[in-house]
Coordinates of C-alpha atoms and ligand atoms in Angstrom, one line a residue:
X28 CA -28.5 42.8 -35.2
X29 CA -28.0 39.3 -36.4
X30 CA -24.3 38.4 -37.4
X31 CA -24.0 36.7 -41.4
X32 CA -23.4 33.5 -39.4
X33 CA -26.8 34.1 -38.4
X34 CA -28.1 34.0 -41.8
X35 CA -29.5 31.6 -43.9
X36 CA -28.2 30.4 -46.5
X37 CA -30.2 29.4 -49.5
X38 CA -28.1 28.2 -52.4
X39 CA -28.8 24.9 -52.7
X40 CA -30.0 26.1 -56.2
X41 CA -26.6 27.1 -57.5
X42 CA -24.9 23.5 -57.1
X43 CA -24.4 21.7 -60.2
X44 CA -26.5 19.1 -59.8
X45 CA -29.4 20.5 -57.5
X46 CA -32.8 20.1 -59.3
X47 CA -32.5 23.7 -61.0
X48 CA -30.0 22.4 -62.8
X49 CA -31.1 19.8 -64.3
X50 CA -34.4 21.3 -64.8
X51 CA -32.6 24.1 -66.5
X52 CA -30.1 21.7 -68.8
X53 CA -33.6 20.2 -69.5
X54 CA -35.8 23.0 -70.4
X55 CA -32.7 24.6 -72.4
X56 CA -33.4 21.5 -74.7
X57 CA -36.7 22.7 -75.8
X58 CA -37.1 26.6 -75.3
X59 CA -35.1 29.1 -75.9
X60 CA -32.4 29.8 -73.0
X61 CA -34.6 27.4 -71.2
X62 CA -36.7 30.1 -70.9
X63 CA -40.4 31.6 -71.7
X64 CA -40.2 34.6 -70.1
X65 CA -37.3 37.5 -70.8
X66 CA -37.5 39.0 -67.3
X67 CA -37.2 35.4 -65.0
X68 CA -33.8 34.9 -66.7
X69 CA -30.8 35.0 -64.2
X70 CA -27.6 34.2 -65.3
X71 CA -26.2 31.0 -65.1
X72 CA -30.0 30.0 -64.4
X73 CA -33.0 30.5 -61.4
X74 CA -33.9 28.7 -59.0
X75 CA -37.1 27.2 -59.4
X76 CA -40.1 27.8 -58.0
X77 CA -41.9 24.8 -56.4
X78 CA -44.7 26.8 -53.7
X79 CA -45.5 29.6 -52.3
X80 CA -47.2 30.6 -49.3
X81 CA -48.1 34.5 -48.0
X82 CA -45.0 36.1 -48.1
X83 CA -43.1 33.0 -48.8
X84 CA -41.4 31.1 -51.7
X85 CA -40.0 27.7 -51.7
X86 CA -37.6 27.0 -55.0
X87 CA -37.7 23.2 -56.1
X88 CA -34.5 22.7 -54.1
X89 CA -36.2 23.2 -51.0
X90 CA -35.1 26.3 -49.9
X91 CA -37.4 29.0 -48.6
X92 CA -37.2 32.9 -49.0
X93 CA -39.0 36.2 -48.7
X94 CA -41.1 37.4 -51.3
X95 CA -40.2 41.1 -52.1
X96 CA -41.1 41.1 -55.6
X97 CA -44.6 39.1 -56.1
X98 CA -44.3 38.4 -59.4
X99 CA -43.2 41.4 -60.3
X100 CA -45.8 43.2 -58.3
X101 CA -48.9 41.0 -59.0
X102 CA -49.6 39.4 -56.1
X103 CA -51.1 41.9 -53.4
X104 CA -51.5 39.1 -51.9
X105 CA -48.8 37.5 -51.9
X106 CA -49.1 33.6 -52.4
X107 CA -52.2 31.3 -52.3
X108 CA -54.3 33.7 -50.2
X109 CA -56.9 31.2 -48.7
X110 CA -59.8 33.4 -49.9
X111 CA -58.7 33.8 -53.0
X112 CA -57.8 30.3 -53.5
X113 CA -61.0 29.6 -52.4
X114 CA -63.2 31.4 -54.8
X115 CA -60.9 30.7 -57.6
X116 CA -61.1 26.7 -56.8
X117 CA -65.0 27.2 -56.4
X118 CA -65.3 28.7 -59.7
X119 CA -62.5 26.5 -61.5
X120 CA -65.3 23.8 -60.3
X121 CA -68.0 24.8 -62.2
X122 CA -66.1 25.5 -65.5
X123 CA -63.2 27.7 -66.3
X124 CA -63.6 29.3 -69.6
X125 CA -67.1 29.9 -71.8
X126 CA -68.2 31.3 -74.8
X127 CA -70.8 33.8 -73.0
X128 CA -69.9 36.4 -70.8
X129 CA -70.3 35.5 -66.8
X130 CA -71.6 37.0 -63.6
X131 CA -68.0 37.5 -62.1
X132 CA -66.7 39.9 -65.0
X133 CA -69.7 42.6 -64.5
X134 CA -68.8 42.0 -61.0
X135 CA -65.0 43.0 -61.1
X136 CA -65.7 45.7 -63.9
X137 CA -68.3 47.3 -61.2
X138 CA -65.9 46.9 -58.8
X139 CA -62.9 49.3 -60.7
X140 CA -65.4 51.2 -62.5
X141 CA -65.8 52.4 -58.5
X142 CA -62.7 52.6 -57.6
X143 CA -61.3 54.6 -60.5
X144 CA -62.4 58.1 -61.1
X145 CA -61.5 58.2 -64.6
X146 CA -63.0 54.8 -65.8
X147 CA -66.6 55.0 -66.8
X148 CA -66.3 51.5 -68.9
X149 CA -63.9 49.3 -69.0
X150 CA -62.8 45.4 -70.8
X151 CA -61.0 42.9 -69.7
X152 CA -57.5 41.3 -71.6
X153 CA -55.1 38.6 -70.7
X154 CA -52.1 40.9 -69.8
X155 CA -51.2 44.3 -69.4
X156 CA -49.8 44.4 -72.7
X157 CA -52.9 43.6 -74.3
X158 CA -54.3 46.0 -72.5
X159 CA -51.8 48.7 -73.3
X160 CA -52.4 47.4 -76.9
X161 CA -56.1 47.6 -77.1
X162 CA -55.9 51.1 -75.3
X163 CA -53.6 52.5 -78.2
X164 CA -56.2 50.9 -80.6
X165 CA -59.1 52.4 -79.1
X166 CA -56.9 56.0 -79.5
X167 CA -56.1 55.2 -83.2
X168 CA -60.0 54.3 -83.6
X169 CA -61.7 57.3 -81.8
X170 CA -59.0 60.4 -82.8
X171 CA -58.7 59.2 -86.5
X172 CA -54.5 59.3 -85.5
X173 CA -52.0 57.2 -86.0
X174 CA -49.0 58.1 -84.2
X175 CA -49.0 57.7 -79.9
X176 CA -46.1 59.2 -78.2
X177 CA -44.3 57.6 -74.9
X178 CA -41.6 58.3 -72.7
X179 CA -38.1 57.4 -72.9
X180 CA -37.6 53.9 -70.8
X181 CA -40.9 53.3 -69.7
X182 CA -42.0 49.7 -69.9
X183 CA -45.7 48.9 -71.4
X184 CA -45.5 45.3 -71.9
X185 CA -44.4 43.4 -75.4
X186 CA -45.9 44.9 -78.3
X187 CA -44.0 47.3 -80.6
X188 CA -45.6 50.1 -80.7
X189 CA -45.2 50.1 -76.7
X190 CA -41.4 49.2 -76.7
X191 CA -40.0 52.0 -78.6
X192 CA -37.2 53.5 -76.8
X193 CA -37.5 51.3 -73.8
X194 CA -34.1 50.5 -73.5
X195 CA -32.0 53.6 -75.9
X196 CA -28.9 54.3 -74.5
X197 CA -26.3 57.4 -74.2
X198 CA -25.1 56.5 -77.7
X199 CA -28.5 56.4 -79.3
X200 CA -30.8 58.2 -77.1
X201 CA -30.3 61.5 -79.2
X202 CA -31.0 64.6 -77.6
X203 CA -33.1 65.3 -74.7
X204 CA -35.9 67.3 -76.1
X205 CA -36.0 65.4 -79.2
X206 CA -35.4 62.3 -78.0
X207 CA -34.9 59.0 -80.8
X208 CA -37.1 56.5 -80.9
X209 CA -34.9 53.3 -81.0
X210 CA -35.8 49.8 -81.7
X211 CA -36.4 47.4 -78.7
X212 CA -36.5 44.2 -80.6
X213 CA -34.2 43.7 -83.9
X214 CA -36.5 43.5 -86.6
X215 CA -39.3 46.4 -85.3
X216 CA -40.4 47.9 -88.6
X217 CA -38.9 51.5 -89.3
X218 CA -43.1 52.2 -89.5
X219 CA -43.0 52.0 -86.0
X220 CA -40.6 53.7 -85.1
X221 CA -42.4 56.4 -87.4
X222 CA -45.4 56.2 -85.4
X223 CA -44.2 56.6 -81.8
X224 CA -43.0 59.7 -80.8
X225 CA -40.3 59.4 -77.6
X226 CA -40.6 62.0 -74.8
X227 CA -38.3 63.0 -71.7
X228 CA -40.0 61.8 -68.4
X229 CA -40.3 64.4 -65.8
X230 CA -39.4 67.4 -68.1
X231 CA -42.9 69.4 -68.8
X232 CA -41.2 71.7 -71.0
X233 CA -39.8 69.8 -73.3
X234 CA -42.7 67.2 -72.8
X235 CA -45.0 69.6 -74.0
X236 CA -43.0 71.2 -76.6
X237 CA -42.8 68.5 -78.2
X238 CA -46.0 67.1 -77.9
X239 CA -47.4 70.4 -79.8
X240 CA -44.6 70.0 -82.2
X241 CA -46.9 66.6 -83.5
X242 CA -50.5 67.5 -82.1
X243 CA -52.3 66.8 -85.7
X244 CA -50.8 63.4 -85.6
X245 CA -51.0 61.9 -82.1
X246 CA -53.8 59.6 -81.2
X247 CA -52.4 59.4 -77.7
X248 CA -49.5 60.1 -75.4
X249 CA -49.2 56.8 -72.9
X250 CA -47.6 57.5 -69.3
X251 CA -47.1 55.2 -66.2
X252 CA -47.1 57.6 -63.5
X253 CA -44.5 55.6 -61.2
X254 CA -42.5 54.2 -64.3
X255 CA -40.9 50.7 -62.9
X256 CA -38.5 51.0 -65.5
X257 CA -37.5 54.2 -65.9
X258 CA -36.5 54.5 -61.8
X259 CA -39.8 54.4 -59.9
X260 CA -39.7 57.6 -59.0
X261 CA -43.2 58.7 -59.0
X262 CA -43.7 61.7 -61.6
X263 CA -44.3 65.1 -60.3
X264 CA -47.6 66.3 -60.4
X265 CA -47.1 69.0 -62.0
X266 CA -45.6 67.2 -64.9
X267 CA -48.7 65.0 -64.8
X268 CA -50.9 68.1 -64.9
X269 CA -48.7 69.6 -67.6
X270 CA -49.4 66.2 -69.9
X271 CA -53.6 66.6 -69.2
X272 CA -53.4 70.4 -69.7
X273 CA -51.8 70.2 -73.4
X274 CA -53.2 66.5 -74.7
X275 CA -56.9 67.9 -74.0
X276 CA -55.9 71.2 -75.7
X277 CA -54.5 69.5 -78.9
X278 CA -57.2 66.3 -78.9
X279 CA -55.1 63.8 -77.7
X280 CA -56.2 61.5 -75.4
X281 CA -54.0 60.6 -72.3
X282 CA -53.0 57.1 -71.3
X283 CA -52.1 56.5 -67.5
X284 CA -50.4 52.3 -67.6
X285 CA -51.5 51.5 -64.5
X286 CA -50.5 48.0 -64.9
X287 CA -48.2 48.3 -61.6
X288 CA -49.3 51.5 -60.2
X289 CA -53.0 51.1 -59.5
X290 CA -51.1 49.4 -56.3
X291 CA -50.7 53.0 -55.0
X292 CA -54.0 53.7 -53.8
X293 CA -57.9 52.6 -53.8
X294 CA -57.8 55.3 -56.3
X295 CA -55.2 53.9 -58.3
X296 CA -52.4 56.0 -59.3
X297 CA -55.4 58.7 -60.7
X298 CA -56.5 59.3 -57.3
X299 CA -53.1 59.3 -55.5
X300 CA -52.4 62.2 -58.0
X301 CA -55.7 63.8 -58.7
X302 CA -55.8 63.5 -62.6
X303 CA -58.5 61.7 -64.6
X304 CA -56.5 60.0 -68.1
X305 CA -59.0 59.5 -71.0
X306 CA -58.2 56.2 -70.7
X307 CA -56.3 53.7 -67.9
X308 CA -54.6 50.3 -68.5
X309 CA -54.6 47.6 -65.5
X310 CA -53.1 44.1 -65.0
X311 CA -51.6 42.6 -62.2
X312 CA -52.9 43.2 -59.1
X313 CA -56.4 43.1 -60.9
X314 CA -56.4 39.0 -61.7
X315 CA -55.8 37.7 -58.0
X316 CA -52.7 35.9 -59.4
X317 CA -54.5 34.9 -62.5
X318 CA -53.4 36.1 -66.1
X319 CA -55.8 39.7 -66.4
X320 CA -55.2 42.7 -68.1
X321 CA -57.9 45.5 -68.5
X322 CA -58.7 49.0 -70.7
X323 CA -60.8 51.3 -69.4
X324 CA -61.4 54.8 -69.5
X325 CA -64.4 57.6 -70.7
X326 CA -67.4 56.1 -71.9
X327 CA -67.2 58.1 -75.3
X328 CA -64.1 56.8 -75.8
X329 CA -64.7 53.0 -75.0
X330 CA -67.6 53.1 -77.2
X331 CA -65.1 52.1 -79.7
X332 CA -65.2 48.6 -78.9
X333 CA -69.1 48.3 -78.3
X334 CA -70.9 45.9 -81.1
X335 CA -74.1 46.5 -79.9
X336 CA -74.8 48.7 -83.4
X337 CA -72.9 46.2 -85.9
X338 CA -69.2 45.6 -85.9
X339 CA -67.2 48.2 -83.9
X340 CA -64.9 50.1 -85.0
X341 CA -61.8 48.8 -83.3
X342 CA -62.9 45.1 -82.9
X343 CA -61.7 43.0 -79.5
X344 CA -61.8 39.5 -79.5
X345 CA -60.2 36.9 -76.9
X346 CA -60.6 33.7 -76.5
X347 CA -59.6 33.8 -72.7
X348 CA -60.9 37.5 -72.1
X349 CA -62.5 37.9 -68.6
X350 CA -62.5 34.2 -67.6
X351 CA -64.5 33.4 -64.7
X352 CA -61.7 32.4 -62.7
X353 CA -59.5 35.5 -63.2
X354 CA -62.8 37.5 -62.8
X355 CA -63.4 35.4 -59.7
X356 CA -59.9 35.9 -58.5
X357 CA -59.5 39.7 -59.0
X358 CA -63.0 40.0 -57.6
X359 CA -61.7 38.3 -54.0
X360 CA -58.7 39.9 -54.3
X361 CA -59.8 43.2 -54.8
X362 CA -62.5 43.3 -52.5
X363 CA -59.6 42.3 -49.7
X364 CA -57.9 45.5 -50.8
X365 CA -60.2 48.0 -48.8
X366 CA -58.8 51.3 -48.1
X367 CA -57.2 50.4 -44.8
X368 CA -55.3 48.0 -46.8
X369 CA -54.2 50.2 -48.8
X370 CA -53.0 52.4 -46.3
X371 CA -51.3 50.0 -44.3
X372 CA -49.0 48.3 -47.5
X373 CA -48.1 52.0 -47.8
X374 CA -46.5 52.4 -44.3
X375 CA -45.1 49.3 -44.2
X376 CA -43.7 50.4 -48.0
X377 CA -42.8 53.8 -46.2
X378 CA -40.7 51.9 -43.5
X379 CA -39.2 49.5 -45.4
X380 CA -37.7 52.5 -48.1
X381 CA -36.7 54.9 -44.8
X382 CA -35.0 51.0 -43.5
X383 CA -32.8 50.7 -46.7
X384 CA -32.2 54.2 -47.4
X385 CA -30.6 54.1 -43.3
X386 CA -28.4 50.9 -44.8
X387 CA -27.2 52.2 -47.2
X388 CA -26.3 55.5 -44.9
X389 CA -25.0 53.5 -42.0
X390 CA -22.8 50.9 -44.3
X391 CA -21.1 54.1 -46.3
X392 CA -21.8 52.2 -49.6
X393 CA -23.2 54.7 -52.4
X394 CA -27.3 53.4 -52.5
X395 CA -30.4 55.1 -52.9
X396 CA -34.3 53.8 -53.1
X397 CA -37.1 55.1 -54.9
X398 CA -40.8 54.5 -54.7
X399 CA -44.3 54.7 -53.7
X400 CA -47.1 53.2 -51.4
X401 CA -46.3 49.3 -51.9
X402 CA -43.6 49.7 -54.7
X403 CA -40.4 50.2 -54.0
X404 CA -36.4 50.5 -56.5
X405 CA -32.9 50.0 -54.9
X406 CA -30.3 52.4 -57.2
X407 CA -26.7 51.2 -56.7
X408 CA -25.9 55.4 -56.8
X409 CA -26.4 58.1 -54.6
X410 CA -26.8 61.1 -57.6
X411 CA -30.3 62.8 -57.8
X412 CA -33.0 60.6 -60.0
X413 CA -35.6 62.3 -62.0
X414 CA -36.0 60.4 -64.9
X415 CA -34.5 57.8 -67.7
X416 CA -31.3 59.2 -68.5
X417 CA -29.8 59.7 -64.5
X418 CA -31.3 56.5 -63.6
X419 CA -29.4 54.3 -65.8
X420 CA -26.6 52.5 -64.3
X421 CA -23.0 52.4 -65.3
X422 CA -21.4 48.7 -65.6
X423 CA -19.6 49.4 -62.0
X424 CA -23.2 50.7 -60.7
X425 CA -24.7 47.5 -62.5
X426 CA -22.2 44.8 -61.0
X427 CA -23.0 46.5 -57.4
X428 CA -26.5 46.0 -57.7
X429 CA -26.0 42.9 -58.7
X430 CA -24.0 41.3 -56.0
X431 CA -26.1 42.7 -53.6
X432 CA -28.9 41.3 -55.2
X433 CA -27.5 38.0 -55.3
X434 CA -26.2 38.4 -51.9
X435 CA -29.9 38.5 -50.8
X436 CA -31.1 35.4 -52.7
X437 CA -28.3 33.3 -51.3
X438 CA -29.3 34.7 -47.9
X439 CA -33.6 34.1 -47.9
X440 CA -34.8 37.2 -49.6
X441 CA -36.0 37.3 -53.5
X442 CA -35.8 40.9 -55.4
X443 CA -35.6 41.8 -59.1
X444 CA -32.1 41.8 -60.6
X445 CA -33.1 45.3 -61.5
X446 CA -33.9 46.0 -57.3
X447 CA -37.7 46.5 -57.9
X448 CA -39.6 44.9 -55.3
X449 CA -43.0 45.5 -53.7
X450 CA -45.0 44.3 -50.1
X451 CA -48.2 42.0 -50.0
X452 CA -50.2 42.2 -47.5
X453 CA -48.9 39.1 -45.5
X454 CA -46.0 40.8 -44.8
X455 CA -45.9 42.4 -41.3
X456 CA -43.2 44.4 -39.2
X457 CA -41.5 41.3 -38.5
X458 CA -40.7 40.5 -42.5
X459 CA -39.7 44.2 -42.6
X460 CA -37.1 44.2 -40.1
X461 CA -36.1 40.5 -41.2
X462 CA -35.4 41.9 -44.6
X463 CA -33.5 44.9 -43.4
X464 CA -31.3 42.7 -41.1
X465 CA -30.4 40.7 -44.3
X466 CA -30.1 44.0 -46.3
X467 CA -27.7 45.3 -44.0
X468 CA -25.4 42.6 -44.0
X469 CA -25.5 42.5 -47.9
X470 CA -23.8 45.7 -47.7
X471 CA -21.6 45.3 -45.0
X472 CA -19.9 42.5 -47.3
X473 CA -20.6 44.9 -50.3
X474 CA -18.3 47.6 -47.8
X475 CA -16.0 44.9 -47.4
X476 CA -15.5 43.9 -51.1
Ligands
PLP515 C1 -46.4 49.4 -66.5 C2 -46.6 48.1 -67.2 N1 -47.4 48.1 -68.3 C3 -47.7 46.9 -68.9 C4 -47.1 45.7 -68.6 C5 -47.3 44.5 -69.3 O1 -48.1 43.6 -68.5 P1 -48.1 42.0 -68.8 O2 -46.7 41.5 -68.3 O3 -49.2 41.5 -68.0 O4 -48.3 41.9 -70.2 C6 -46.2 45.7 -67.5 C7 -45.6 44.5 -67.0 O5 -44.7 44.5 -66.1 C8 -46.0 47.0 -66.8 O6 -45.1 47.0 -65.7

């Protein structure tokens, strides 16, 4: 095992006059925080980001580190994949954006409309959020409903509806089979917070009690199946069953985000678990790197959107919808992503959680890791996680994670403040034992502290 000395160091970044300084003193000039983007925010400020390559970022100060979060899970890939580049590049050649429709979107919709066993028909967005937006509109439009219901914590991207309760907390979170529904953003209309109904992840009782309690009303109940934000710990399948079971009973259709998890399997997170949603939203992995989000689901359902008979009745425009070079992107990309490798990011993903779960063991420093396939959450605690409520952190719990974090971007590995990272398939044994090596003596100072 390699000593600290051993290590190396990458903080150029963190110098007061390195160039992520004075890009930061800059940018804080003429955005917000310097920032455009809530979630790339580290206090005092990032490093920058000047290239990546595979598995491998270098920040504008020149140092280089391990990727273990891919853009928050988008890049399969990792960085510049030379095939992808290379189809993007070909198609950014012959025009990036159109009024019509092109060759490479039917391509990539056939492509997932294969892969995923619940999505007869399916459109293309910008971002998951759009997506997750569009799929609550299409609910709205084919029930005749108005109000959606979603679980406590769970992340969907940045539109209101979708942020309620994201972030409720032991003072306003109410009680666990009624939980609130509490603003995200100041300002959310009380509407909103009419409309969405908040549920307890992981708890089919209550789930479902609830659910009934507002059947007439609910368009849709919306559920990531390996919920980034509310742990990653993948839900139990009966829970999942549970939601299908009493959402078809009542005429509620069922919303699976697969924004991250569709990483899980060839099948998405539907196949890994064996349930068909009414409808699915995607992003990430879909776009090759480009800016994608998609909605897709049973064809009675999608007909919503279809103006083949006159205006539809829930409308979808976008100027940048389906671009070629997204299409063209996602198409490489995707095609790369055979079952194999699939199966191969989810045993490195299963080595990689054993490897820090053994750190955390072997330094005696309280530590846990949840996750699935690819994805993977370090928890600064070692009490049982099953949903929202035992997953949040404590300020002690928080300040752990946090030095360890930033133990590991001082020492050549990059991982969410919030420990979410994920593989691309550049990464190899060699990365994974790298990692771990680093990992370990993060904690062994954390042990020391
Ligand atoms: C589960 C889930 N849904 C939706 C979104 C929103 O996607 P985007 O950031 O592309 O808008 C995210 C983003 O992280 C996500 O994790």
């Amino acid at each position: 095992m390699r000593t600290s000395k051993a290590l190396n160091i990458t903080r150029k970044y963190a110098d007061p006059d390195s160039r992520a300084a004075r890009l930061t003193r800059q940018a804080r000039a003429v955005m917000p925080g310097g920032n455009s983007r809530t979630t790339v925010y580290m206090a005092p400020y990032p490093p920058y980001a000047a290239e990546g390559h595979g598995c491998w970022i270098v920040d504008a100060d020149g140092d280089r580190r391990l990727d273990l979060l891919n853009n928050y899970t988008a890049l399969i890939h990792g960085h510049a994949h030379p095939a992808v580049t290379a189809t993007a590049s070909a198609r950014l050649a012959r025009g990036s954006s159109f009024a019509m429709p092109t060759p490479e979107e039917v391509e990539l919709a056939t492509l997932l409309v294969e892969r995923l066993p619940a999505v007869e028909q399916i459109r293309f967005t910008n971002s998951g959020s759009e997506a997750v937006m569009m799929a609550i509109k299409a609910a709205r439009g084919f029930t005749g409903r108005h109000k959606i219901a979603k679980f406590e914590g769970a992340y969907h991207g940045s539109y209101d509806y979708a942020e309620v309760s994201l972030s409720s907390t032991p003072g306003t979170w109410g009680s666990l089979a009624e939980p609130s529904s509490v603003a995200y953003s100041r300002g959310t209309p009380p509407a909103v917070l009419d409309d969405v109904i908040a549920l307890p992840f992981n708890h089919p009782e209550l789930a479902a009690r609830r659910i009934v309690q507002h059947a007439g009303e609910l368009a849709a109940v919306i559920v990531d199946p390996v919920p980034n934000r509310v742990g990653l710990m993948p839900a139990d399948r009966e829970f999942l069953e549970r939601l299908r079971a009493v959402t078809a009973a009542h005429g509620i259709l069922l919303i699976f985000d697969e924004v991250i998890s569709f990483r899980v399997g060839y099948h998405g997170a539907q196949g890994y678990f064996g349930i068909q949603p009414d409808l699915t939203t995607l992003g990430k992995i879909i776009g090759g790197g480009f800016p994608v989000g998609a909605v897709g689901g049973r064809a009675e359902v999608m007909r919503v959107f279809d103006p083949t008979s006159g205006p539809p009745p829930v409308p979808h425009g976008g100027t940048f919808n389906a671009n070629p070079v997204t299409m063209a992107a996602g198409l490489a990309a995707m095609r790369l992503m055979d079952r194999a490798a699939f199966e191969r990011l989810a045993e490195f993903g299963a080595k990689l959680r054993d490897g820090i779960a053994a750190c955390f063991k072997d330094a005696g420093v309280a530590g846990s890791v949840t996750g699935v396939g690819s994805l993977l959450k370090v928890h600064p605690g070692n009490r049982a996680l099953s949903d929202y409520r035992s997953s949040r952190q404590d300020a002690a719990e928080a300040a752990r994670l946090d030095r360890i974090v930033r133990f590991l971007l001082d020492h050549g590995v990059f991982l969410s403040t919030t420990g979410l990272g994920c593989l691309s398939t550049p990464m190899g044994d060699a990365e994974i034992e790298g990692f771990l090596e680093v990992f370990a003596t993060a904690l062994e100072a954390e042990r020391r502290a």
